Amino acid sequence: MPANSKYLNPSFWPRFSKITAAILGGYFVSVTFHLALASWFNRANVLITMAFSGFILWVALMIIAFLAKSGWKIWGIYILLSLLFCLFIYLGQTYNTAQ
């Protein structure tokens, strides 16, 4: 039984945006989140934990990107989250100079 054509996405760009948001955007959010944690807490412990929890978070963000209706909206959310975590990294390195 063939798939219903209204659920198929024939265009290249929406599919491309979802795939790139899942792979690259999810990776950026995962890495910046863990680096933000590392700038506020014990750096060595967070970076060692990142080897496992970073991959799990990345996979979860990939699933979320493929479940979303619009790849461009997910890209926007992932970019905003990455910028927010970059702000936390900056503030953590500014105020926690003792580490």
mmCIF file with all atom_site columns, C-alpha atoms in Angstrom:
data_model
loop_
_atom_site.group_PDB
_atom_site.id
_atom_site.type_symbol
_atom_site.label_atom_id
_atom_site.label_alt_id
_atom_site.label_comp_id
_atom_site.label_asym_id
_atom_site.label_entity_id
_atom_site.label_seq_id
_atom_site.pdbx_PDB_ins_code
_atom_site.Cartn_x
_atom_site.Cartn_y
_atom_site.Cartn_z
_atom_site.occupancy
_atom_site.B_iso_or_equiv
_atom_site.pdbx_formal_charge
_atom_site.auth_seq_id
_atom_site.auth_comp_id
_atom_site.auth_asym_id
_atom_site.auth_atom_id
_atom_site.pdbx_PDB_model_num
ATOM 1  C CA . MET A 1 1  ? 0.000  0.000  0.000  1.00 0.00 ? 1  MET A CA 1
ATOM 2  C CA . PRO A 1 2  ? 1.612  3.299  -1.066 1.00 0.00 ? 2  PRO A CA 1
ATOM 3  C CA . ALA A 1 3  ? 1.998  6.199  1.315  1.00 0.00 ? 3  ALA A CA 1
ATOM 4  C CA . ASN A 1 4  ? -0.488 9.033  1.254  1.00 0.00 ? 4  ASN A CA 1
ATOM 5  C CA . SER A 1 5  ? 1.013  11.788 -0.898 1.00 0.00 ? 5  SER A CA 1
ATOM 6  C CA . LYS A 1 6  ? -0.030 14.578 1.462  1.00 0.00 ? 6  LYS A CA 1
ATOM 7  C CA . TYR A 1 7  ? 2.385  13.203 4.096  1.00 0.00 ? 7  TYR A CA 1
ATOM 8  C CA . LEU A 1 8  ? 5.331  13.000 1.729  1.00 0.00 ? 8  LEU A CA 1
ATOM 9  C CA . ASN A 1 9  ? 7.674  15.932 1.351  1.00 0.00 ? 9  ASN A CA 1
ATOM 10 C CA . PRO A 1 10 ? 8.711  16.186 -2.318 1.00 0.00 ? 10 PRO A CA 1
ATOM 11 C CA . SER A 1 11 ? 10.821 19.320 -1.916 1.00 0.00 ? 11 SER A CA 1
ATOM 12 C CA . PHE A 1 12 ? 14.570 19.156 -1.352 1.00 0.00 ? 12 PHE A CA 1
ATOM 13 C CA . TRP A 1 13 ? 15.073 22.167 0.935  1.00 0.00 ? 13 TRP A CA 1
ATOM 14 C CA . PRO A 1 14 ? 12.713 21.232 3.807  1.00 0.00 ? 14 PRO A CA 1
ATOM 15 C CA . ARG A 1 15 ? 14.237 17.763 3.932  1.00 0.00 ? 15 ARG A CA 1
ATOM 16 C CA . PHE A 1 16 ? 17.768 19.211 3.758  1.00 0.00 ? 16 PHE A CA 1
ATOM 17 C CA . SER A 1 17 ? 17.019 21.690 6.561  1.00 0.00 ? 17 SER A CA 1
ATOM 18 C CA . LYS A 1 18 ? 15.716 18.926 8.826  1.00 0.00 ? 18 LYS A CA 1
ATOM 19 C CA . ILE A 1 19 ? 18.727 16.713 8.183  1.00 0.00 ? 19 ILE A CA 1
ATOM 20 C CA . THR A 1 20 ? 21.247 19.498 8.758  1.00 0.00 ? 20 THR A CA 1
ATOM 21 C CA . ALA A 1 21 ? 19.377 20.775 11.816 1.00 0.00 ? 21 ALA A CA 1
ATOM 22 C CA . ALA A 1 22 ? 19.359 17.259 13.245 1.00 0.00 ? 22 ALA A CA 1
ATOM 23 C CA . ILE A 1 23 ? 23.049 16.587 12.646 1.00 0.00 ? 23 ILE A CA 1
ATOM 24 C CA . LEU A 1 24 ? 24.780 19.957 12.922 1.00 0.00 ? 24 LEU A CA 1
ATOM 25 C CA . GLY A 1 25 ? 22.299 21.909 15.039 1.00 0.00 ? 25 GLY A CA 1
ATOM 26 C CA . GLY A 1 26 ? 21.876 19.093 17.537 1.00 0.00 ? 26 GLY A CA 1
ATOM 27 C CA . TYR A 1 27 ? 25.650 18.737 17.789 1.00 0.00 ? 27 TYR A CA 1
ATOM 28 C CA . PHE A 1 28 ? 26.150 22.470 18.377 1.00 0.00 ? 28 PHE A CA 1
ATOM 29 C CA . VAL A 1 29 ? 23.497 22.572 21.093 1.00 0.00 ? 29 VAL A CA 1
ATOM 30 C CA . SER A 1 30 ? 24.916 19.476 22.786 1.00 0.00 ? 30 SER A CA 1
ATOM 31 C CA . VAL A 1 31 ? 28.493 20.760 22.784 1.00 0.00 ? 31 VAL A CA 1
ATOM 32 C CA . THR A 1 32 ? 27.673 24.315 23.866 1.00 0.00 ? 32 THR A CA 1
ATOM 33 C CA . PHE A 1 33 ? 25.459 22.991 26.665 1.00 0.00 ? 33 PHE A CA 1
ATOM 34 C CA . HIS A 1 34 ? 28.265 20.864 28.062 1.00 0.00 ? 34 HIS A CA 1
ATOM 35 C CA . LEU A 1 35 ? 30.842 23.610 27.634 1.00 0.00 ? 35 LEU A CA 1
ATOM 36 C CA . ALA A 1 36 ? 28.535 25.981 29.517 1.00 0.00 ? 36 ALA A CA 1
ATOM 37 C CA . LEU A 1 37 ? 28.351 23.439 32.332 1.00 0.00 ? 37 LEU A CA 1
ATOM 38 C CA . ALA A 1 38 ? 32.134 23.085 32.239 1.00 0.00 ? 38 ALA A CA 1
ATOM 39 C CA . SER A 1 39 ? 32.601 26.829 32.625 1.00 0.00 ? 39 SER A CA 1
ATOM 40 C CA . TRP A 1 40 ? 30.541 26.860 35.832 1.00 0.00 ? 40 TRP A CA 1
ATOM 41 C CA . PHE A 1 41 ? 31.401 23.496 37.417 1.00 0.00 ? 41 PHE A CA 1
ATOM 42 C CA . ASN A 1 42 ? 34.442 21.254 37.630 1.00 0.00 ? 42 ASN A CA 1
ATOM 43 C CA . ARG A 1 43 ? 35.771 21.249 34.083 1.00 0.00 ? 43 ARG A CA 1
ATOM 44 C CA . ALA A 1 44 ? 37.379 17.811 34.095 1.00 0.00 ? 44 ALA A CA 1
ATOM 45 C CA . ASN A 1 45 ? 34.317 16.040 35.456 1.00 0.00 ? 45 ASN A CA 1
ATOM 46 C CA . VAL A 1 46 ? 31.932 17.698 33.023 1.00 0.00 ? 46 VAL A CA 1
ATOM 47 C CA . LEU A 1 47 ? 34.115 17.019 29.991 1.00 0.00 ? 47 LEU A CA 1
ATOM 48 C CA . ILE A 1 48 ? 34.507 13.348 30.886 1.00 0.00 ? 48 ILE A CA 1
ATOM 49 C CA . THR A 1 49 ? 30.761 13.051 31.428 1.00 0.00 ? 49 THR A CA 1
ATOM 50 C CA . MET A 1 50 ? 30.225 14.771 28.077 1.00 0.00 ? 50 MET A CA 1
ATOM 51 C CA . ALA A 1 51 ? 31.654 11.759 26.271 1.00 0.00 ? 51 ALA A CA 1
ATOM 52 C CA . PHE A 1 52 ? 28.503 9.829  27.194 1.00 0.00 ? 52 PHE A CA 1
ATOM 53 C CA . SER A 1 53 ? 25.767 12.326 27.980 1.00 0.00 ? 53 SER A CA 1
ATOM 54 C CA . GLY A 1 54 ? 26.678 14.484 24.982 1.00 0.00 ? 54 GLY A CA 1
ATOM 55 C CA . PHE A 1 55 ? 25.969 11.637 22.604 1.00 0.00 ? 55 PHE A CA 1
ATOM 56 C CA . ILE A 1 56 ? 22.648 10.855 24.318 1.00 0.00 ? 56 ILE A CA 1
ATOM 57 C CA . LEU A 1 57 ? 21.608 14.520 24.191 1.00 0.00 ? 57 LEU A CA 1
ATOM 58 C CA . TRP A 1 58 ? 22.654 14.750 20.533 1.00 0.00 ? 58 TRP A CA 1
ATOM 59 C CA . VAL A 1 59 ? 20.507 11.743 19.605 1.00 0.00 ? 59 VAL A CA 1
ATOM 60 C CA . ALA A 1 60 ? 17.534 13.198 21.502 1.00 0.00 ? 60 ALA A CA 1
ATOM 61 C CA . LEU A 1 61 ? 17.940 16.505 19.668 1.00 0.00 ? 61 LEU A CA 1
ATOM 62 C CA . MET A 1 62 ? 18.136 14.644 16.350 1.00 0.00 ? 62 MET A CA 1
ATOM 63 C CA . ILE A 1 63 ? 14.851 12.904 17.083 1.00 0.00 ? 63 ILE A CA 1
ATOM 64 C CA . ILE A 1 64 ? 13.221 16.208 18.013 1.00 0.00 ? 64 ILE A CA 1
ATOM 65 C CA . ALA A 1 65 ? 14.430 17.767 14.748 1.00 0.00 ? 65 ALA A CA 1
ATOM 66 C CA . PHE A 1 66 ? 12.917 14.982 12.648 1.00 0.00 ? 66 PHE A CA 1
ATOM 67 C CA . LEU A 1 67 ? 9.609  15.132 14.538 1.00 0.00 ? 67 LEU A CA 1
ATOM 68 C CA . ALA A 1 68 ? 9.229  18.870 13.932 1.00 0.00 ? 68 ALA A CA 1
ATOM 69 C CA . LYS A 1 69 ? 7.089  20.186 11.108 1.00 0.00 ? 69 LYS A CA 1
ATOM 70 C CA . SER A 1 70 ? 9.578  22.800 9.894  1.00 0.00 ? 70 SER A CA 1
ATOM 71 C CA . GLY A 1 71 ? 13.315 22.346 9.648  1.00 0.00 ? 71 GLY A CA 1
ATOM 72 C CA . TRP A 1 72 ? 13.897 26.091 9.532  1.00 0.00 ? 72 TRP A CA 1
ATOM 73 C CA . LYS A 1 73 ? 12.052 26.587 12.814 1.00 0.00 ? 73 LYS A CA 1
ATOM 74 C CA . ILE A 1 74 ? 14.205 23.908 14.445 1.00 0.00 ? 74 ILE A CA 1
ATOM 75 C CA . TRP A 1 75 ? 17.311 25.595 13.043 1.00 0.00 ? 75 TRP A CA 1
ATOM 76 C CA . GLY A 1 76 ? 16.175 28.853 14.640 1.00 0.00 ? 76 GLY A CA 1
ATOM 77 C CA . ILE A 1 77 ? 15.560 27.192 17.995 1.00 0.00 ? 77 ILE A CA 1
ATOM 78 C CA . TYR A 1 78 ? 18.904 25.383 17.908 1.00 0.00 ? 78 TYR A CA 1
ATOM 79 C CA . ILE A 1 79 ? 20.787 28.557 16.972 1.00 0.00 ? 79 ILE A CA 1
ATOM 80 C CA . LEU A 1 80 ? 19.099 30.508 19.773 1.00 0.00 ? 80 LEU A CA 1
ATOM 81 C CA . LEU A 1 81 ? 19.902 27.749 22.280 1.00 0.00 ? 81 LEU A CA 1
ATOM 82 C CA . SER A 1 82 ? 23.519 27.649 21.127 1.00 0.00 ? 82 SER A CA 1
ATOM 83 C CA . LEU A 1 83 ? 23.832 31.422 21.475 1.00 0.00 ? 83 LEU A CA 1
ATOM 84 C CA . LEU A 1 84 ? 22.260 31.279 24.937 1.00 0.00 ? 84 LEU A CA 1
ATOM 85 C CA . PHE A 1 85 ? 24.732 28.601 26.004 1.00 0.00 ? 85 PHE A CA 1
ATOM 86 C CA . CYS A 1 86 ? 27.573 30.665 24.509 1.00 0.00 ? 86 CYS A CA 1
ATOM 87 C CA . LEU A 1 87 ? 26.447 33.545 26.726 1.00 0.00 ? 87 LEU A CA 1
ATOM 88 C CA . PHE A 1 88 ? 26.578 31.195 29.735 1.00 0.00 ? 88 PHE A CA 1
ATOM 89 C CA . ILE A 1 89 ? 30.078 30.111 28.666 1.00 0.00 ? 89 ILE A CA 1
ATOM 90 C CA . TYR A 1 90 ? 31.190 33.734 28.481 1.00 0.00 ? 90 TYR A CA 1
ATOM 91 C CA . LEU A 1 91 ? 29.684 34.582 31.858 1.00 0.00 ? 91 LEU A CA 1
ATOM 92 C CA . GLY A 1 92 ? 31.138 31.450 33.438 1.00 0.00 ? 92 GLY A CA 1
ATOM 93 C CA . GLN A 1 93 ? 34.632 32.229 32.190 1.00 0.00 ? 93 GLN A CA 1
ATOM 94 C CA . THR A 1 94 ? 34.300 35.841 33.279 1.00 0.00 ? 94 THR A CA 1
ATOM 95 C CA . TYR A 1 95 ? 33.099 35.191 36.826 1.00 0.00 ? 95 TYR A CA 1
ATOM 96 C CA . ASN A 1 96 ? 34.808 31.862 37.559 1.00 0.00 ? 96 ASN A CA 1
ATOM 97 C CA . THR A 1 97 ? 38.453 32.693 36.964 1.00 0.00 ? 97 THR A CA 1
ATOM 98 C CA . ALA A 1 98 ? 39.642 30.492 39.870 1.00 0.00 ? 98 ALA A CA 1
ATOM 99 C CA . GLN A 1 99 ? 39.200 27.233 37.925 1.00 0.00 ? 99 GLN A CA 1
#
